[in-house]
């Protein structure tokens, strides 16, 4: 579809992942380049108020050199098994957002991936050939290291946080909550649970990425989430899959 | 304008305060009643996600009987002196929202007001005959007591909080902040300031009150913020003014 | 006992309130002065880590001129009725700490008191001639205003907080909690309740005030909580009682 | 020294690590067993108020089965290079506490270790043959997975937190801070930094572990941190070293 649209001279907004095949992604990117149209990939979380602010602080040098980046990204409940079977698996349908996030926050490329994963939530996910819980250890070109912490189920709601440690400081992001109301009773002090899932949590970021897409067309500028930004997370995801299968770290070209 | 609109058979949405004169307010409410049109008053904060939740918890009995209600309501910066001169003064242009809030939260009427106020922010406000900082002590028909804490200037941003103590628990509300990002450096742990002012803080509540106005017209139901809800806070505001002038508590009919 | 101890040349540490009678307090202070012994009053909360830090920030000018000071001071449960009958009442046994706190934080004297109080927790307290819930509105010599919020019962635990608004900033203090552990489940996000009562909350401040007492004897310096600091809160407490009885504000000499 | 003390019939409290050599540790444990004396190892963090509470919640089933455990453990500043050269290295002098913590929290043994580490703080640490920043990925016998996040330098203070995700909920622990005072100014909302280092943060846990040691002697019960609890973290630490050297995950017998 990207190739057809590019050939028709249309600007393209494409959800992630572009494809599970690197060859097919590359063909799409080539067609886009040849046609001179714009391609923006749907990594909406870059437009989230919290994560945008984290990147700003890092780029402003507020924490010095990035040493450790940790992304916690857990869904409130697993998807239907039918979806799991065709989604490309945890690393390509879910972690792919987090692979983009670590590139976005560190401004650096991943050079090595080690996956520590298991089936801890739902056995049917294992039967479908996937894992549901994963800790992915990363090395970056700039020397930083990091972890992505995924689970298909956090019963308290959508758990979407990042932490960054740098040479001059650290940054943490807690979950967005629907209200700031705290109820104290004789048995507990009770705060709001995180917003339930991606529609509640990321609504504004979907609007913002669309506005950005229109802006780059109107102003004839480069999309801030480009074709290469769509390719790289798939490469990392395939490496994470391989590491999960072999139990060994996998190197990337960076 | 309310009277004219009512006579023309139009439903009416009116910002607060309806008027500074009780007689004129009463005449407007009479015209509305006679015409059988709907009148909703713009106490938008009732539609705020935090305060709506506080009211729900109270009405659900989560904290038992309300004993103390405290409203903190401070602006980031004083308005222009030209506005102060015609606004009706602190109690009728600013505290009026808080008088509505305590009625909304307690579900009870104010029976006595004592005002402890001063000019602590800007002398020109005093020269214009107004105060800029006030602690208003309230008694309610149901036995509860409360305080409203106002200041024309909180340099850190719009300070909009409530606390309620009840026989079975307590409720607190902290300020809404633009992001949940926390930066830790060698000198400080730094969180976001509150949203700057009412446009940032209450944007969604303005939308929600409009939707509610349309809903009550479409469904032919009673407005949730009625004409009497517009009258009562003005009565309390005038009592607060009198208390401020005389230095003595002032009783209300409730 | 103070007079006897002073006459015997002993340094004296005395719990609050020194007495309910101003004459008797004055006689005690006179005896202390005549004997040249040291007298420290047991306002331990001045030695609390949180409140000491608030005072430091104020004295360092971090918030500019103090405009509003709010003290929230609520017990987890009412004392036995037998104690209520002889304690001197809410204002002299409980609020007296808060009268000291506002003097300590503002560095200014109270010039007017208005009490808004009721019996909302336990009818037997009313039968014993006392109130159990009070909002006390204060004016200070330096122009600041304030509120003390007292209740004999906050079912979630000892509620001990202060807030100060100044011309250049604001300060808040939340309750101390036994652990920083937060439990998130599918129904709630649950944090620890405040430390239960004064022994848990103020243990370290009791130790610190004793050390300070010994230090001022060993170094022959003035006690940081002096006889006059014992007298003033009783004067404010008696004014609060009078305001509670008459329903009117009561002036103090400052 | 353990062997000599055991032979002399003395009960023994030993700081961690017992030794860097498994054979020497085993010889010490054998001597203790033969002599029938008690041996308690100085894993003081088990006695910390926060972490003890986390373990209680897990053991009470509040979060169901443990799926992910994350330990963040960072020092405020690197130790002197002379110490680094003889300390046994990051994994045996610093992470060893965290290896104990994950065993304590999960109640399960580590079966595989992968180390992702670098020299990001101080080149002299690298020259001394050690790393200063590490993310250690762990597998546990009960199926759980986890990460330990270490750095020799967090400029904002001692960063000591844990997070646990389970099938029925999650637990987080934030840092202990010296006061709950928050200062809001026109430029920032500023909270207290974490307690500076282990003496401030863990003072009470050192007292508690000593009390526990005396209690187990007086009551003739088993030490809650036994010889095997001293041995296991050294085994994990040596595996982490090997993984760091080879770049591959290392299995443990569990």
mmCIF file with all atom_site columns, C-alpha atoms in Angstrom, chain B residues 155-156 184-194, chain D residues 155-156 184-194:
data_model
loop_
_atom_site.group_PDB
_atom_site.id
_atom_site.type_symbol
_atom_site.label_atom_id
_atom_site.label_alt_id
_atom_site.label_comp_id
_atom_site.label_asym_id
_atom_site.label_entity_id
_atom_site.label_seq_id
_atom_site.pdbx_PDB_ins_code
_atom_site.Cartn_x
_atom_site.Cartn_y
_atom_site.Cartn_z
_atom_site.occupancy
_atom_site.B_iso_or_equiv
_atom_site.pdbx_formal_charge
_atom_site.auth_seq_id
_atom_site.auth_comp_id
_atom_site.auth_asym_id
_atom_site.auth_atom_id
_atom_site.pdbx_PDB_model_num
ATOM 1  C CA . UNK B 1 155 ? 3.629  32.914 42.140 1.00 0.00 ? 155 UNK B CA 1
ATOM 2  C CA . UNK B 1 156 ? 3.994  29.182 41.442 1.00 0.00 ? 156 UNK B CA 1
ATOM 3  C CA . UNK B 1 184 ? 16.539 15.095 40.145 1.00 0.00 ? 184 UNK B CA 1
ATOM 4  C CA . UNK B 1 185 ? 19.841 16.913 40.193 1.00 0.00 ? 185 UNK B CA 1
ATOM 5  C CA . UNK B 1 186 ? 22.596 17.344 42.729 1.00 0.00 ? 186 UNK B CA 1
ATOM 6  C CA . UNK B 1 187 ? 20.792 20.373 44.122 1.00 0.00 ? 187 UNK B CA 1
ATOM 7  C CA . UNK B 1 188 ? 17.086 19.518 43.994 1.00 0.00 ? 188 UNK B CA 1
ATOM 8  C CA . UNK B 1 189 ? 14.233 17.216 43.052 1.00 0.00 ? 189 UNK B CA 1
ATOM 9  C CA . UNK B 1 190 ? 12.073 19.259 40.721 1.00 0.00 ? 190 UNK B CA 1
ATOM 10 C CA . UNK B 1 191 ? 8.486  18.586 39.689 1.00 0.00 ? 191 UNK B CA 1
ATOM 11 C CA . UNK B 1 192 ? 6.166  20.475 37.386 1.00 0.00 ? 192 UNK B CA 1
ATOM 12 C CA . UNK B 1 193 ? 4.395  23.619 38.519 1.00 0.00 ? 193 UNK B CA 1
ATOM 13 C CA . UNK B 1 194 ? 0.580  23.611 38.517 1.00 0.00 ? 194 UNK B CA 1
ATOM 14 C CA . UNK D 2 155 ? 24.282 12.753 41.704 1.00 0.00 ? 155 UNK D CA 1
ATOM 15 C CA . UNK D 2 156 ? 20.930 13.395 43.423 1.00 0.00 ? 156 UNK D CA 1
ATOM 16 C CA . UNK D 2 184 ? 6.947  26.030 45.172 1.00 0.00 ? 184 UNK D CA 1
ATOM 17 C CA . UNK D 2 185 ? 8.394  29.106 43.538 1.00 0.00 ? 185 UNK D CA 1
ATOM 18 C CA . UNK D 2 186 ? 7.796  30.894 40.271 1.00 0.00 ? 186 UNK D CA 1
ATOM 19 C CA . UNK D 2 187 ? 10.399 28.688 38.628 1.00 0.00 ? 187 UNK D CA 1
ATOM 20 C CA . UNK D 2 188 ? 9.929  25.225 40.159 1.00 0.00 ? 188 UNK D CA 1
ATOM 21 C CA . UNK D 2 189 ? 8.254  22.879 42.606 1.00 0.00 ? 189 UNK D CA 1
ATOM 22 C CA . UNK D 2 190 ? 11.085 21.524 44.711 1.00 0.00 ? 190 UNK D CA 1
ATOM 23 C CA . UNK D 2 191 ? 11.052 18.474 46.956 1.00 0.00 ? 191 UNK D CA 1
ATOM 24 C CA . UNK D 2 192 ? 13.738 16.958 49.138 1.00 0.00 ? 192 UNK D CA 1
ATOM 25 C CA . UNK D 2 193 ? 16.507 14.851 47.666 1.00 0.00 ? 193 UNK D CA 1
ATOM 26 C CA . UNK D 2 194 ? 16.809 11.229 48.857 1.00 0.00 ? 194 UNK D CA 1
#
